PDB file of C-alpha atoms in Angstrom:
ATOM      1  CA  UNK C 189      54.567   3.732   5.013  1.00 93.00           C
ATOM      2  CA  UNK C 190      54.150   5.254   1.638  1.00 96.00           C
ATOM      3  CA  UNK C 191      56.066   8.428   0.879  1.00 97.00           C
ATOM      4  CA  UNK C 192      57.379  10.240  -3.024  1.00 97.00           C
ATOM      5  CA  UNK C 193      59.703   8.906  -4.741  1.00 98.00           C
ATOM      6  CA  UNK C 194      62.382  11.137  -6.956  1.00 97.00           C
ATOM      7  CA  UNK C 195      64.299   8.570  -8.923  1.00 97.00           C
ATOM      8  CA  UNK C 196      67.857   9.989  -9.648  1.00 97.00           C
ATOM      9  CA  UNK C 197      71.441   9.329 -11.242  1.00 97.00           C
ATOM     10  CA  UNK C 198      73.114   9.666  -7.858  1.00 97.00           C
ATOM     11  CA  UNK C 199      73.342   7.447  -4.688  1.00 98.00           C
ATOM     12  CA  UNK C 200      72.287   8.863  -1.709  1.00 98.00           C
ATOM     13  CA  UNK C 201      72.991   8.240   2.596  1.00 98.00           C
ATOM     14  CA  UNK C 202      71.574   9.061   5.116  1.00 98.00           C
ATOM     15  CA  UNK C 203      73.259  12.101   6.924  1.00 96.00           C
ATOM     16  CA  UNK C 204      74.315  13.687   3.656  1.00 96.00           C
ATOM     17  CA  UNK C 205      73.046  16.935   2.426  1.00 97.00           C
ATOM     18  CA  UNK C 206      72.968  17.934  -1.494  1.00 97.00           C
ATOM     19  CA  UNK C 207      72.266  20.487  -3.845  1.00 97.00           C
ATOM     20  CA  UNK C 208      69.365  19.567  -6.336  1.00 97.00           C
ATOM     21  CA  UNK C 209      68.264  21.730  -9.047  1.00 97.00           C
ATOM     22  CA  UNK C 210      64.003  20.808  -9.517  1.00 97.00           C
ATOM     23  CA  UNK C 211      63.185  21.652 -12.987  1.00 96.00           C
ATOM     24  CA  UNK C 212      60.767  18.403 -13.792  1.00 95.00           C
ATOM     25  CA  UNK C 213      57.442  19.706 -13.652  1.00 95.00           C
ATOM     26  CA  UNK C 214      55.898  16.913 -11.822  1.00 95.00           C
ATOM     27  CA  UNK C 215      58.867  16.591  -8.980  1.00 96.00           C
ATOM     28  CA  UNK C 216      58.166  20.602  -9.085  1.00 97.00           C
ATOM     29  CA  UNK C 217      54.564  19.557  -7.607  1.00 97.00           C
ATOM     30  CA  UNK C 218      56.471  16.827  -5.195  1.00 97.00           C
ATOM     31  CA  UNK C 219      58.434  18.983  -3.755  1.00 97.00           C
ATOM     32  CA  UNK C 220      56.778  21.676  -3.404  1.00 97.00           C
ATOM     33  CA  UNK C 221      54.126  19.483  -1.368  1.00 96.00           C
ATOM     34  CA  UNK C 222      56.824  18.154   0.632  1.00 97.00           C
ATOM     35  CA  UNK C 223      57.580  21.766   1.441  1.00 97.00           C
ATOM     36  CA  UNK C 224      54.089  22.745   2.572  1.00 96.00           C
ATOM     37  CA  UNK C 225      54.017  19.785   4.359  1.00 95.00           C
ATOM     38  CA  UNK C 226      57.297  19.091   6.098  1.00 94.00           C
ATOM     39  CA  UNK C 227      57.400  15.930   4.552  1.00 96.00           C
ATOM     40  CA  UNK C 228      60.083  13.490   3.566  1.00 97.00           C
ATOM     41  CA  UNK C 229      60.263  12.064   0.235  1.00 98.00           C
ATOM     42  CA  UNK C 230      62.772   9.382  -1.239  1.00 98.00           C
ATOM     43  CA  UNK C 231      66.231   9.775  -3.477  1.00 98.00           C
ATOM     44  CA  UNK C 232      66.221   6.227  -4.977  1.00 98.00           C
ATOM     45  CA  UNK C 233      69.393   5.776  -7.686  1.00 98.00           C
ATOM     46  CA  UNK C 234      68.519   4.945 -11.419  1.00 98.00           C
ATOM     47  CA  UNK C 235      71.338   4.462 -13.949  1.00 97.00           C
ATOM     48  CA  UNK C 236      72.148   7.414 -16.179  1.00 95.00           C
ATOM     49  CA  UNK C 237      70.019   6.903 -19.465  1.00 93.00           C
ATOM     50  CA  UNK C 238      67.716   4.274 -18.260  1.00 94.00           C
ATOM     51  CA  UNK C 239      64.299   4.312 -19.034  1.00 92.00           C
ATOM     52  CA  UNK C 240      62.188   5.916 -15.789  1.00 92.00           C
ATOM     53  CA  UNK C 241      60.214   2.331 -15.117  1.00 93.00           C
ATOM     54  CA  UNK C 242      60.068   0.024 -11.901  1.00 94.00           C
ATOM     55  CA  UNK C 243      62.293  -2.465 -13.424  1.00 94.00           C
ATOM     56  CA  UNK C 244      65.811   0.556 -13.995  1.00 96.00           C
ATOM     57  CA  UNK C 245      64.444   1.797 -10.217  1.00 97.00           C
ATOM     58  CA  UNK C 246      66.835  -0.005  -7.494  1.00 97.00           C
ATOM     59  CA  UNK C 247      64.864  -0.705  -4.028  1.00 97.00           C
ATOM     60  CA  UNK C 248      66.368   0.459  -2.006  1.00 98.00           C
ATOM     61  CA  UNK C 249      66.848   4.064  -1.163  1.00 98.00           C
ATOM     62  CA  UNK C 250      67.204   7.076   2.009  1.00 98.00           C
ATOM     63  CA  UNK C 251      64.478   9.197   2.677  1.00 98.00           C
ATOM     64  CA  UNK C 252      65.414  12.741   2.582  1.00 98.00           C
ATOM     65  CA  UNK C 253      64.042  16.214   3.886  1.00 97.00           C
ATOM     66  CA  UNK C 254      63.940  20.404   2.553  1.00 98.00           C
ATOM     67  CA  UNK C 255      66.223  21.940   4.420  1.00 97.00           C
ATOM     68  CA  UNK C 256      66.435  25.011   2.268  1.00 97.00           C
ATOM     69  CA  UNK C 257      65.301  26.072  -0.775  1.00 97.00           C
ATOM     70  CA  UNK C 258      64.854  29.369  -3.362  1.00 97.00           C
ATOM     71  CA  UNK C 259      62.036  29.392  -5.315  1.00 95.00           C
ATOM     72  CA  UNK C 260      62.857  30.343  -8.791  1.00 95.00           C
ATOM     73  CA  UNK C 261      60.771  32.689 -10.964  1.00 90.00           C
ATOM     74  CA  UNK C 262      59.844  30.282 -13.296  1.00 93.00           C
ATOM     75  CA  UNK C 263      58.385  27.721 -10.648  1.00 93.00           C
ATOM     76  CA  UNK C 264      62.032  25.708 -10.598  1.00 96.00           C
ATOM     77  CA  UNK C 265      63.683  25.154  -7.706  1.00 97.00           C
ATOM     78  CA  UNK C 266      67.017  24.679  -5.884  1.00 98.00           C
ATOM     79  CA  UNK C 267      67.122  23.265  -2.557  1.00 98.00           C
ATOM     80  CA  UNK C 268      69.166  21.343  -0.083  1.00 98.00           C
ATOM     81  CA  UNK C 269      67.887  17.858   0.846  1.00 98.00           C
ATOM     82  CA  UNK C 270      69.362  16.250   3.538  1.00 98.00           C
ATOM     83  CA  UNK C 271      69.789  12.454   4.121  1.00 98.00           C
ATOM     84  CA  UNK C 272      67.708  11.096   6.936  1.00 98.00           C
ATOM     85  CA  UNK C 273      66.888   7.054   6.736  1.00 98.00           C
ATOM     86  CA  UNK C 274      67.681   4.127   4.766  1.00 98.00           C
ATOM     87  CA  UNK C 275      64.551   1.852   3.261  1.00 98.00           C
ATOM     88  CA  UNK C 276      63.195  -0.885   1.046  1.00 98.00           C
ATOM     89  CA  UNK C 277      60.959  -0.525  -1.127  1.00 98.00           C
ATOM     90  CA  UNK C 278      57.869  -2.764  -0.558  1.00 97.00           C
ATOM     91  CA  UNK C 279      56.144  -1.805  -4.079  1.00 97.00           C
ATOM     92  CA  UNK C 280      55.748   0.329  -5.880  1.00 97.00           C
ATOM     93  CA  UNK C 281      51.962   2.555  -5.236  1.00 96.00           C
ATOM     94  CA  UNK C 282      51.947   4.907  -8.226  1.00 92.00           C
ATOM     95  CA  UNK C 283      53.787   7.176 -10.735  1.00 92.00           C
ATOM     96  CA  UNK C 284      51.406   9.520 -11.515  1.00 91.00           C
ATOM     97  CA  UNK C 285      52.508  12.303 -11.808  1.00 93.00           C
ATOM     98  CA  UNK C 286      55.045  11.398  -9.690  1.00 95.00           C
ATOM     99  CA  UNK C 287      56.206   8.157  -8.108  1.00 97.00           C
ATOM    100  CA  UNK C 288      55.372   6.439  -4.978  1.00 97.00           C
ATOM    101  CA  UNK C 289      55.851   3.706  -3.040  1.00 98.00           C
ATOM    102  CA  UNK C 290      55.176   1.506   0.118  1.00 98.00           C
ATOM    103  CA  UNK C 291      58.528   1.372   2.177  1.00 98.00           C
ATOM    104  CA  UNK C 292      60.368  -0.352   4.920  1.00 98.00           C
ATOM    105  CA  UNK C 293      63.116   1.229   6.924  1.00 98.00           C
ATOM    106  CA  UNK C 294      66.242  -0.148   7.921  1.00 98.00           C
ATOM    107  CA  UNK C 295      69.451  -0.127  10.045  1.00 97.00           C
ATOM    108  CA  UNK C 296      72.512  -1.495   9.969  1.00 97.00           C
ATOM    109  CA  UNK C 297      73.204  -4.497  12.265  1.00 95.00           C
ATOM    110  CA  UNK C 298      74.072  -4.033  15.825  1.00 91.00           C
ATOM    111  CA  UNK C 299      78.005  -3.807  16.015  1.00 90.00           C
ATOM    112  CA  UNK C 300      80.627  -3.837  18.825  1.00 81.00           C
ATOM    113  CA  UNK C 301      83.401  -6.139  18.048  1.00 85.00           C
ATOM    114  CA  UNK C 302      87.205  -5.000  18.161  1.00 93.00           C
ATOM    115  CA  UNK C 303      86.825  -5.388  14.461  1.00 94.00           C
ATOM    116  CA  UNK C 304      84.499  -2.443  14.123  1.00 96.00           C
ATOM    117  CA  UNK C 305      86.707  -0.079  16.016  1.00 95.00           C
ATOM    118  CA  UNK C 306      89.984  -1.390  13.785  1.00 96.00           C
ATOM    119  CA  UNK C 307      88.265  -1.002  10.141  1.00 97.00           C
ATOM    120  CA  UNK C 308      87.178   2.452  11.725  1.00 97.00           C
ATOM    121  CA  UNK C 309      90.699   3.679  12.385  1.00 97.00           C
ATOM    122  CA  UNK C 310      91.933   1.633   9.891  1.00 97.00           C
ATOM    123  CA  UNK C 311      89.254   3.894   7.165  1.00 97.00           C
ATOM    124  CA  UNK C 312      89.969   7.441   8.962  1.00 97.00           C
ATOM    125  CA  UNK C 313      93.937   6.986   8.031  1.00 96.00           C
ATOM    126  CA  UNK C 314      93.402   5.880   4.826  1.00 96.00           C
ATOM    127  CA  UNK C 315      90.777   8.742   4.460  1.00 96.00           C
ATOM    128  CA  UNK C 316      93.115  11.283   5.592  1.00 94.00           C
ATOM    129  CA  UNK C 317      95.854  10.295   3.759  1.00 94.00           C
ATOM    130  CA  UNK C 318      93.619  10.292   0.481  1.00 94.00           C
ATOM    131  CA  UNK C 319      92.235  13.695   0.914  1.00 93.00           C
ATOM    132  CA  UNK C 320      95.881  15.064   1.978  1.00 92.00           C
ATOM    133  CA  UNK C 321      96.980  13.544  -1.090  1.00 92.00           C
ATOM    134  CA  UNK C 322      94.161  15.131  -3.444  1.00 91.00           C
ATOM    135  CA  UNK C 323      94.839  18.233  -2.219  1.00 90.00           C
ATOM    136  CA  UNK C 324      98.636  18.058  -2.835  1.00 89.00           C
ATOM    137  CA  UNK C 325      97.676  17.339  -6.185  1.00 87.00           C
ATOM    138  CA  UNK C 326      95.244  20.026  -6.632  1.00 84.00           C
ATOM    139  CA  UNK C 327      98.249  22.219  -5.143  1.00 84.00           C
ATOM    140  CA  UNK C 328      95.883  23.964  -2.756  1.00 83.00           C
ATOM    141  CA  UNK C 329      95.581  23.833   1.198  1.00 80.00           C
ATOM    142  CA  UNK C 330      94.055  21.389   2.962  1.00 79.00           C
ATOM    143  CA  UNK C 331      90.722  22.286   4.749  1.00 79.00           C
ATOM    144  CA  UNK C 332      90.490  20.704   8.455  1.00 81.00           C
ATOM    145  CA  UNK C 333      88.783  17.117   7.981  1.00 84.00           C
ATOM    146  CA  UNK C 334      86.073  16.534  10.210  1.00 86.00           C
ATOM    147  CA  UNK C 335      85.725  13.173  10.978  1.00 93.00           C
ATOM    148  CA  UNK C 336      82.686  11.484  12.861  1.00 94.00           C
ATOM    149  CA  UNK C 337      83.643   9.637  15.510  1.00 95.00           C
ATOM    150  CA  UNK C 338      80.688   6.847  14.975  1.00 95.00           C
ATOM    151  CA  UNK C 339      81.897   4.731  12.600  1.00 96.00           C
ATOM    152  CA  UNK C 340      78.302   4.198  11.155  1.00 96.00           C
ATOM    153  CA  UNK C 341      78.170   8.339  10.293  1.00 97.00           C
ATOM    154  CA  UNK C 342      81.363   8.051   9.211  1.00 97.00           C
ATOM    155  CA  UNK C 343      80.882   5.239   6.221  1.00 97.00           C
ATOM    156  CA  UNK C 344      78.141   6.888   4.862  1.00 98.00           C
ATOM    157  CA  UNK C 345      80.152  10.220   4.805  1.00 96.00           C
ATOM    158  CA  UNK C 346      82.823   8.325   3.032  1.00 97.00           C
ATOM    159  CA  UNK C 347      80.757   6.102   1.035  1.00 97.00           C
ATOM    160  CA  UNK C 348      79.070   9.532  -0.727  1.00 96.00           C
ATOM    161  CA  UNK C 349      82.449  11.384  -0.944  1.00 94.00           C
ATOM    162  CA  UNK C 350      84.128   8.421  -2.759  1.00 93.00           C
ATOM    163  CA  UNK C 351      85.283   9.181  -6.649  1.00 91.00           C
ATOM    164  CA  UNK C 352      83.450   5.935  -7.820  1.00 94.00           C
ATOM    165  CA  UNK C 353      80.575   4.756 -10.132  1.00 95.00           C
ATOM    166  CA  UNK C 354      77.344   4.753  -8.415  1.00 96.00           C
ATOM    167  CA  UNK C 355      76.630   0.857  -8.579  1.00 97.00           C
ATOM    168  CA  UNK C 356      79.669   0.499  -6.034  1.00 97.00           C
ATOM    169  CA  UNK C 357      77.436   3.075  -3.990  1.00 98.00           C
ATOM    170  CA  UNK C 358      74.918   1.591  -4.004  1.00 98.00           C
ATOM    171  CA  UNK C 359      76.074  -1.758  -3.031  1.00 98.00           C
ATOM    172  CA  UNK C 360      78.167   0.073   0.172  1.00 98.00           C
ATOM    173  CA  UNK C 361      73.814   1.767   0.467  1.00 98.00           C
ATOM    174  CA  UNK C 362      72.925  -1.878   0.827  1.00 98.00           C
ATOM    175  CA  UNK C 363      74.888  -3.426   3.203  1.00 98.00           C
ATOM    176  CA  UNK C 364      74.119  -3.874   6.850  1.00 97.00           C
ATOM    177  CA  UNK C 365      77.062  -4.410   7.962  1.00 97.00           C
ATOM    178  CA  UNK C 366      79.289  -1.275   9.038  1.00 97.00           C
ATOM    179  CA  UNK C 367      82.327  -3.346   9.926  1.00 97.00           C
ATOM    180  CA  UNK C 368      82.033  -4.723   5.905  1.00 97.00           C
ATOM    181  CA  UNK C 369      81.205  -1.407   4.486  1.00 98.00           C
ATOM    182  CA  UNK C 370      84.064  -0.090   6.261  1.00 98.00           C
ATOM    183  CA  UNK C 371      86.438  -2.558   5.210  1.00 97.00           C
ATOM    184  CA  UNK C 372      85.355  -2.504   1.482  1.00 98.00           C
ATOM    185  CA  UNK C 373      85.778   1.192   1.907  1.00 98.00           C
ATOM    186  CA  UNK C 374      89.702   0.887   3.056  1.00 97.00           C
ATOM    187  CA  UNK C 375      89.802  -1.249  -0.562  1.00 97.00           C
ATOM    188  CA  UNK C 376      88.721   2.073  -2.420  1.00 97.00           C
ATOM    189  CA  UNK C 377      90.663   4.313  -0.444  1.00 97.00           C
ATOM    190  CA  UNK C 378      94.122   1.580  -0.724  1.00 97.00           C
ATOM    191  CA  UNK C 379      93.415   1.685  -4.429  1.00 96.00           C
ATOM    192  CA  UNK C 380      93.134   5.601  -4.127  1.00 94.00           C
ATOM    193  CA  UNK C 381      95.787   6.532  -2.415  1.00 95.00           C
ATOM    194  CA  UNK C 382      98.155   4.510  -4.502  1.00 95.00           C
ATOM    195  CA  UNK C 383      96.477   6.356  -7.946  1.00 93.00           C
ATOM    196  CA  UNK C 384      96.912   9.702  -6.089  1.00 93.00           C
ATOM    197  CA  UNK C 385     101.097   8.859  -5.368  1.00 92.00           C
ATOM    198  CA  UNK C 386     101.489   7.847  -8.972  1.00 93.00           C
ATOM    199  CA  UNK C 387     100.201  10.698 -10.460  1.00 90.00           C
ATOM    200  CA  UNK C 388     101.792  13.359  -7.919  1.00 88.00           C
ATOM    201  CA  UNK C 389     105.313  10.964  -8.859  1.00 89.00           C
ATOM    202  CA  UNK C 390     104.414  11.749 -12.849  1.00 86.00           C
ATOM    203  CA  UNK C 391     103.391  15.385 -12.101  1.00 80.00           C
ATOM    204  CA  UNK C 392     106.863  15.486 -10.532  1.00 79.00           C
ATOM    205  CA  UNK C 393     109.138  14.059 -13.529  1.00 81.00           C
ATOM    206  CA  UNK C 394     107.183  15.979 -15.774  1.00 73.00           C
ATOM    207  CA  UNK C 395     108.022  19.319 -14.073  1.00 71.00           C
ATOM    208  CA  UNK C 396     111.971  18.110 -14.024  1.00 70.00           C
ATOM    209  CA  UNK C 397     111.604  17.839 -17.639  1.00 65.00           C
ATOM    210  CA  UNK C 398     110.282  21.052 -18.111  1.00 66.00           C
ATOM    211  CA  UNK C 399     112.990  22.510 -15.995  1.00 61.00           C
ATOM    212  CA  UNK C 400     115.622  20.831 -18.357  1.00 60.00           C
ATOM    213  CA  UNK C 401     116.797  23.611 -21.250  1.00 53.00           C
ATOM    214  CA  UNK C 402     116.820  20.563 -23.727  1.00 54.00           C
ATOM    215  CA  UNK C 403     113.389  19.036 -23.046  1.00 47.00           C
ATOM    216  CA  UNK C 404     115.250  16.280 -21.482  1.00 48.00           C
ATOM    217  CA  UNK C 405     117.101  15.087 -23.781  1.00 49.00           C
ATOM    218  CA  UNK C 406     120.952  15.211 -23.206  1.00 51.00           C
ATOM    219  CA  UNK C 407     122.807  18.642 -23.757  1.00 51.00           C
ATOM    220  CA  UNK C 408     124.600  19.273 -26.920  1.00 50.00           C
ATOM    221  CA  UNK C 409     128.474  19.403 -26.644  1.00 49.00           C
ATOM    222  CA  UNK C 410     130.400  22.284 -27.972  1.00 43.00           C
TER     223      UNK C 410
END
């Protein structure tokens, strides 16, 4: 199957929806087409600063749809594009004036060992714990987490969400295994949680010494 593809600095999964702002004038004429014509084009990641050729393009990608999108006066565009099915791609057809390529969709493997069902819970706590923690930092109230209960859904939601570099992404994109992209995911979220207690423990000396009347340093007699 050939379909468009919109190289770009981010890591997409399927079952995600984003905010992109279309100001290239040739991805302007993709998806606008894509528009007229219901169809789904590809978000494939390429590094920040890389030169837009076949070799900086990673292979493999999720095809997204429009969902929504506002027409701007001068012919840019925001929409929402929303994450439907992981694929390889096959080769690449064209780039003129946009990309293209031949591609071949993919699943993850068929799962249903105990050991899905334990890095599953064992991701949600950690999840919830993170996010309760981020919020405690950010001082603000925590919004109800809604949390899918397949624990395919669920890795990609947490895989997108997750404050690291997109090359980790991508390599969570790539696996086929939800029982190992959940478990690398409880490794990020360990790691996280433990960043987010250390700083809220900092945050919390550092208000104690602003409470002290000498800076903290010991009172002078007199």
């Amino acid at each position: 199957m050939e379909i468009p593809i919109f190289p770009l600095p981010l890591v997409m999964f399927p079952h995600v929806i984003i905010p992109l702002h279309i100001f290239e004038e040739r991805y302007r004429l993709m998806i606008n087409r894509c528009i007229e014509t219901s169809e789904t084009f590809g978000i494939v990641f390429i590094p920040a600063g890389s030169t837009e050729d076949e070799t900086a393009i990673r292979r493999v990608g999720v095809s997204s749809k429009v969902i929504q999108f506002d027409r701007l006066e001068d012919g840019r565009l925001n929409i929402m594009a929303a994450g439907e099915k992981r694929f390889h791609v096959r080769r690449f057809t064209g780039n003129s004036p946009f990309w293209k390529a031949e591609v071949e969709f993919f699943d993850d493997d068929h799962e249903s060992s105990d050991e899905l069902q334990e890095s599953y819970t064992e991701t949600v706590r950690l999840y919830r714990e993170a996010s309760t923690l981020a919020a405690k930092l950010r001082g603000v109230a925590l919004d109800e987490i809604r949390i899918s209960e397949s624990p395919e859904l669920l890795s990609y939601m947490v895989s997108y969400v997750l404050g690291v570099e997109p090359e980790p992404k991508q390599e969570l994109l790539e696996m086929t295994s939800t029982t190992g992209r959940l478990k690398s995911l409880a490794v990020y979220l360990e790691d996280a949680v433990q960043r987010l207690n250390g700083q809220i423990a900092r945050d919390q000396i550092s208000e104690k010494v602003k409470g002290n009347g000498h800076l903290g340093l010991p009172g002078k007699k007199t």
